[in-house]
Amino acid sequence: MNHQRRTVLKGVGSAAAVGVAVAAGLLKPTAAFASDRAAFDAKGVDAVMKAIKATGAADSKDIVVKAPDIAENGAVVPVEVTSNIAGTNSIAIIAEKNATPMVGEFELSNGATGYISTRIKLANTSNVRAVVKAGGKVFTAAKEVKVTIGGCGG
């Protein structure tokens, strides 16, 4: 049996199925991208907070932002955010001094634990801010991370 022929036929079949789904409107290519593009295009923390509808967020000690005090390489900074607030719907991470401060927003559903672990880039020493939406309210907490070598070309 010619395995290369089988692989090609599988690829063509998959591409055709995706094409039919897109043509039928079942699959929207834009749905795979960030739905709130304004937050990622925003310059400055206030603009990001406005774009994600988090203006007036209250400081909370129930949010734990875990990141190194000093990051030798700003290109890869491990960050963990834990929300101990019941009913956490989403967690957003903002690097306050990056040119584009919005790092990401993670939607949580079906009672998922309010925990995010990721790696981010930091241009220079900055607060890493977590914004948590829970029960129709918005909460925030931040931690300063000192960067010795910037990750955004700095």
mmCIF file of C-alpha atoms in Angstrom:
data_model
loop_
_atom_site.group_PDB
_atom_site.id
_atom_site.type_symbol
_atom_site.label_atom_id
_atom_site.label_comp_id
_atom_site.label_asym_id
_atom_site.label_seq_id
_atom_site.Cartn_x
_atom_site.Cartn_y
_atom_site.Cartn_z
ATOM 1 C CA MET A 1 0.000 0.000 0.000
ATOM 2 C CA ASN A 2 1.313 3.451 -0.876
ATOM 3 C CA HIS A 3 1.345 5.408 2.423
ATOM 4 C CA GLN A 4 2.198 8.693 0.751
ATOM 5 C CA ARG A 5 -0.950 8.464 -1.393
ATOM 6 C CA ARG A 6 -3.040 7.781 1.719
ATOM 7 C CA THR A 7 -1.527 10.803 3.519
ATOM 8 C CA VAL A 8 -2.245 13.078 0.539
ATOM 9 C CA LEU A 9 -5.849 11.843 0.306
ATOM 10 C CA LYS A 10 -6.367 12.468 4.056
ATOM 11 C CA GLY A 11 -5.017 16.005 3.699
ATOM 12 C CA VAL A 12 -7.204 16.776 0.686
ATOM 13 C CA GLY A 13 -10.262 15.328 2.443
ATOM 14 C CA SER A 14 -9.636 17.397 5.567
ATOM 15 C CA ALA A 15 -9.132 20.593 3.593
ATOM 16 C CA ALA A 16 -12.344 19.936 1.655
ATOM 17 C CA ALA A 17 -14.296 19.349 4.890
ATOM 18 C CA VAL A 18 -13.018 22.626 6.379
ATOM 19 C CA GLY A 19 -13.848 24.440 3.133
ATOM 20 C CA VAL A 20 -17.419 23.109 3.171
ATOM 21 C CA ALA A 21 -17.810 24.103 6.856
ATOM 22 C CA VAL A 22 -16.575 27.647 6.131
ATOM 23 C CA ALA A 23 -18.840 27.934 3.069
ATOM 24 C CA ALA A 24 -21.845 26.730 5.079
ATOM 25 C CA GLY A 25 -21.125 29.295 7.812
ATOM 26 C CA LEU A 26 -20.507 26.637 10.451
ATOM 27 C CA LEU A 27 -16.912 27.678 10.919
ATOM 28 C CA LYS A 28 -15.926 31.339 10.992
ATOM 29 C CA PRO A 29 -12.196 31.921 10.573
ATOM 30 C CA THR A 30 -12.394 35.167 12.549
ATOM 31 C CA ALA A 31 -13.772 33.282 15.566
ATOM 32 C CA ALA A 32 -10.385 31.665 16.058
ATOM 33 C CA PHE A 33 -8.721 35.042 16.572
ATOM 34 C CA ALA A 34 -8.975 37.396 19.504
ATOM 35 C CA SER A 35 -12.529 38.580 19.785
ATOM 36 C CA ASP A 36 -11.614 41.783 21.583
ATOM 37 C CA ARG A 37 -8.994 43.196 19.260
ATOM 38 C CA ALA A 38 -9.337 46.697 20.733
ATOM 39 C CA ALA A 39 -7.708 45.511 23.970
ATOM 40 C CA PHE A 40 -4.678 44.188 22.108
ATOM 41 C CA ASP A 41 -4.386 47.368 20.022
ATOM 42 C CA ALA A 42 -4.737 49.662 23.046
ATOM 43 C CA LYS A 43 -1.752 51.726 24.169
ATOM 44 C CA GLY A 44 -1.541 52.243 27.908
ATOM 45 C CA VAL A 45 -3.126 50.543 30.887
ATOM 46 C CA ASP A 46 -6.144 52.859 31.053
ATOM 47 C CA ALA A 47 -7.025 52.138 27.416
ATOM 48 C CA VAL A 48 -6.707 48.387 28.002
ATOM 49 C CA MET A 49 -8.868 48.558 31.136
ATOM 50 C CA LYS A 50 -11.492 50.486 29.177
ATOM 51 C CA ALA A 51 -11.350 48.010 26.259
ATOM 52 C CA ILE A 52 -11.899 44.997 28.532
ATOM 53 C CA LYS A 53 -14.587 46.867 30.497
ATOM 54 C CA ALA A 54 -12.575 46.811 33.700
ATOM 55 C CA THR A 55 -12.409 50.489 34.632
ATOM 56 C CA GLY A 56 -12.927 51.028 38.332
ATOM 57 C CA ALA A 57 -11.633 47.576 39.250
ATOM 58 C CA ALA A 58 -11.201 47.091 42.990
ATOM 59 C CA ASP A 59 -7.919 45.882 44.455
ATOM 60 C CA SER A 60 -8.263 42.393 45.907
ATOM 61 C CA LYS A 61 -6.071 40.283 48.143
ATOM 62 C CA ASP A 62 -7.915 37.201 46.886
ATOM 63 C CA ILE A 63 -5.922 37.392 43.657
ATOM 64 C CA VAL A 64 -2.369 36.056 43.801
ATOM 65 C CA VAL A 65 0.058 37.076 41.062
ATOM 66 C CA LYS A 66 3.114 34.854 41.200
ATOM 67 C CA ALA A 67 6.114 35.998 39.165
ATOM 68 C CA PRO A 68 9.827 36.319 39.886
ATOM 69 C CA ASP A 69 10.956 39.460 41.709
ATOM 70 C CA ILE A 70 13.829 39.763 39.232
ATOM 71 C CA ALA A 71 13.684 38.345 35.702
ATOM 72 C CA GLU A 72 17.092 38.130 34.090
ATOM 73 C CA ASN A 73 15.512 37.642 30.663
ATOM 74 C CA GLY A 74 12.373 39.645 29.937
ATOM 75 C CA ALA A 75 11.642 37.503 26.884
ATOM 76 C CA VAL A 76 10.375 34.625 29.011
ATOM 77 C CA VAL A 77 8.871 35.556 32.354
ATOM 78 C CA PRO A 78 6.771 32.866 34.050
ATOM 79 C CA VAL A 79 3.541 34.236 35.512
ATOM 80 C CA GLU A 80 0.849 32.448 37.491
ATOM 81 C CA VAL A 81 -2.433 34.051 38.506
ATOM 82 C CA THR A 82 -4.695 32.429 41.067
ATOM 83 C CA SER A 83 -8.106 33.859 41.816
ATOM 84 C CA ASN A 84 -9.685 32.758 45.068
ATOM 85 C CA ILE A 85 -12.832 34.730 44.222
ATOM 86 C CA ALA A 86 -15.886 32.518 43.764
ATOM 87 C CA GLY A 87 -17.411 32.525 40.288
ATOM 88 C CA THR A 88 -14.323 33.753 38.449
ATOM 89 C CA ASN A 89 -15.315 34.174 34.789
ATOM 90 C CA SER A 90 -12.125 35.504 33.274
ATOM 91 C CA ILE A 91 -8.558 36.456 34.046
ATOM 92 C CA ALA A 92 -6.657 39.049 32.014
ATOM 93 C CA ILE A 93 -2.936 39.752 32.305
ATOM 94 C CA ILE A 94 -1.516 43.207 31.583
ATOM 95 C CA ALA A 95 2.171 44.146 31.398
ATOM 96 C CA GLU A 96 1.905 47.812 32.267
ATOM 97 C CA LYS A 97 5.067 49.156 30.557
ATOM 98 C CA ASN A 98 4.986 47.084 27.368
ATOM 99 C CA ALA A 99 4.245 48.958 24.140
ATOM 100 C CA THR A 100 1.082 46.849 23.846
ATOM 101 C CA PRO A 101 0.237 46.122 27.482
ATOM 102 C CA MET A 102 -2.505 43.522 26.962
ATOM 103 C CA VAL A 103 -0.931 40.084 27.284
ATOM 104 C CA GLY A 104 -4.039 37.928 27.198
ATOM 105 C CA GLU A 105 -7.495 37.333 28.528
ATOM 106 C CA PHE A 106 -8.588 33.841 29.494
ATOM 107 C CA GLU A 107 -12.270 32.933 29.711
ATOM 108 C CA LEU A 108 -13.179 30.342 32.353
ATOM 109 C CA SER A 109 -16.439 28.436 32.346
ATOM 110 C CA ASN A 110 -18.326 25.613 34.003
ATOM 111 C CA GLY A 111 -16.835 26.258 37.428
ATOM 112 C CA ALA A 112 -13.229 26.078 36.270
ATOM 113 C CA THR A 113 -10.632 26.915 38.871
ATOM 114 C CA GLY A 114 -9.415 30.504 38.657
ATOM 115 C CA TYR A 115 -5.841 29.648 37.753
ATOM 116 C CA ILE A 116 -3.690 30.666 34.794
ATOM 117 C CA SER A 117 -0.036 29.803 34.207
ATOM 118 C CA THR A 118 1.794 31.269 31.239
ATOM 119 C CA ARG A 119 5.005 32.935 30.117
ATOM 120 C CA ILE A 120 5.042 36.545 28.985
ATOM 121 C CA LYS A 121 7.447 39.121 27.561
ATOM 122 C CA LEU A 122 8.343 42.229 29.527
ATOM 123 C CA ALA A 123 10.056 45.152 27.834
ATOM 124 C CA ASN A 124 11.478 46.423 31.113
ATOM 125 C CA THR A 125 10.758 46.603 34.828
ATOM 126 C CA SER A 126 7.012 46.768 35.185
ATOM 127 C CA ASN A 127 3.935 45.811 37.129
ATOM 128 C CA VAL A 128 2.244 42.654 35.931
ATOM 129 C CA ARG A 129 -1.443 43.239 36.563
ATOM 130 C CA ALA A 130 -4.132 40.580 36.770
ATOM 131 C CA VAL A 131 -7.733 41.600 36.148
ATOM 132 C CA VAL A 132 -10.378 39.158 37.333
ATOM 133 C CA LYS A 133 -14.067 39.282 36.446
ATOM 134 C CA ALA A 134 -16.332 37.453 38.868
ATOM 135 C CA GLY A 135 -19.990 37.770 39.704
ATOM 136 C CA GLY A 136 -20.435 40.861 37.553
ATOM 137 C CA LYS A 137 -17.639 42.708 39.361
ATOM 138 C CA VAL A 138 -14.036 43.419 38.407
ATOM 139 C CA PHE A 139 -11.035 42.972 40.678
ATOM 140 C CA THR A 140 -7.323 43.529 40.194
ATOM 141 C CA ALA A 141 -3.941 42.820 41.742
ATOM 142 C CA ALA A 142 -0.393 43.530 40.599
ATOM 143 C CA LYS A 143 3.187 42.496 41.218
ATOM 144 C CA GLU A 144 6.312 44.342 40.163
ATOM 145 C CA VAL A 145 8.876 42.378 38.172
ATOM 146 C CA LYS A 146 12.354 43.842 37.696
ATOM 147 C CA VAL A 147 13.853 42.985 34.314
ATOM 148 C CA THR A 148 17.594 43.077 33.702
ATOM 149 C CA ILE A 149 17.422 42.294 29.938
ATOM 150 C CA GLY A 150 14.276 43.441 28.132
ATOM 151 C CA GLY A 151 12.239 40.951 26.139
ATOM 152 C CA CYS A 152 10.713 43.366 23.654
ATOM 153 C CA GLY A 153 13.870 44.521 21.937
ATOM 154 C CA GLY A 154 15.171 46.325 25.025
#
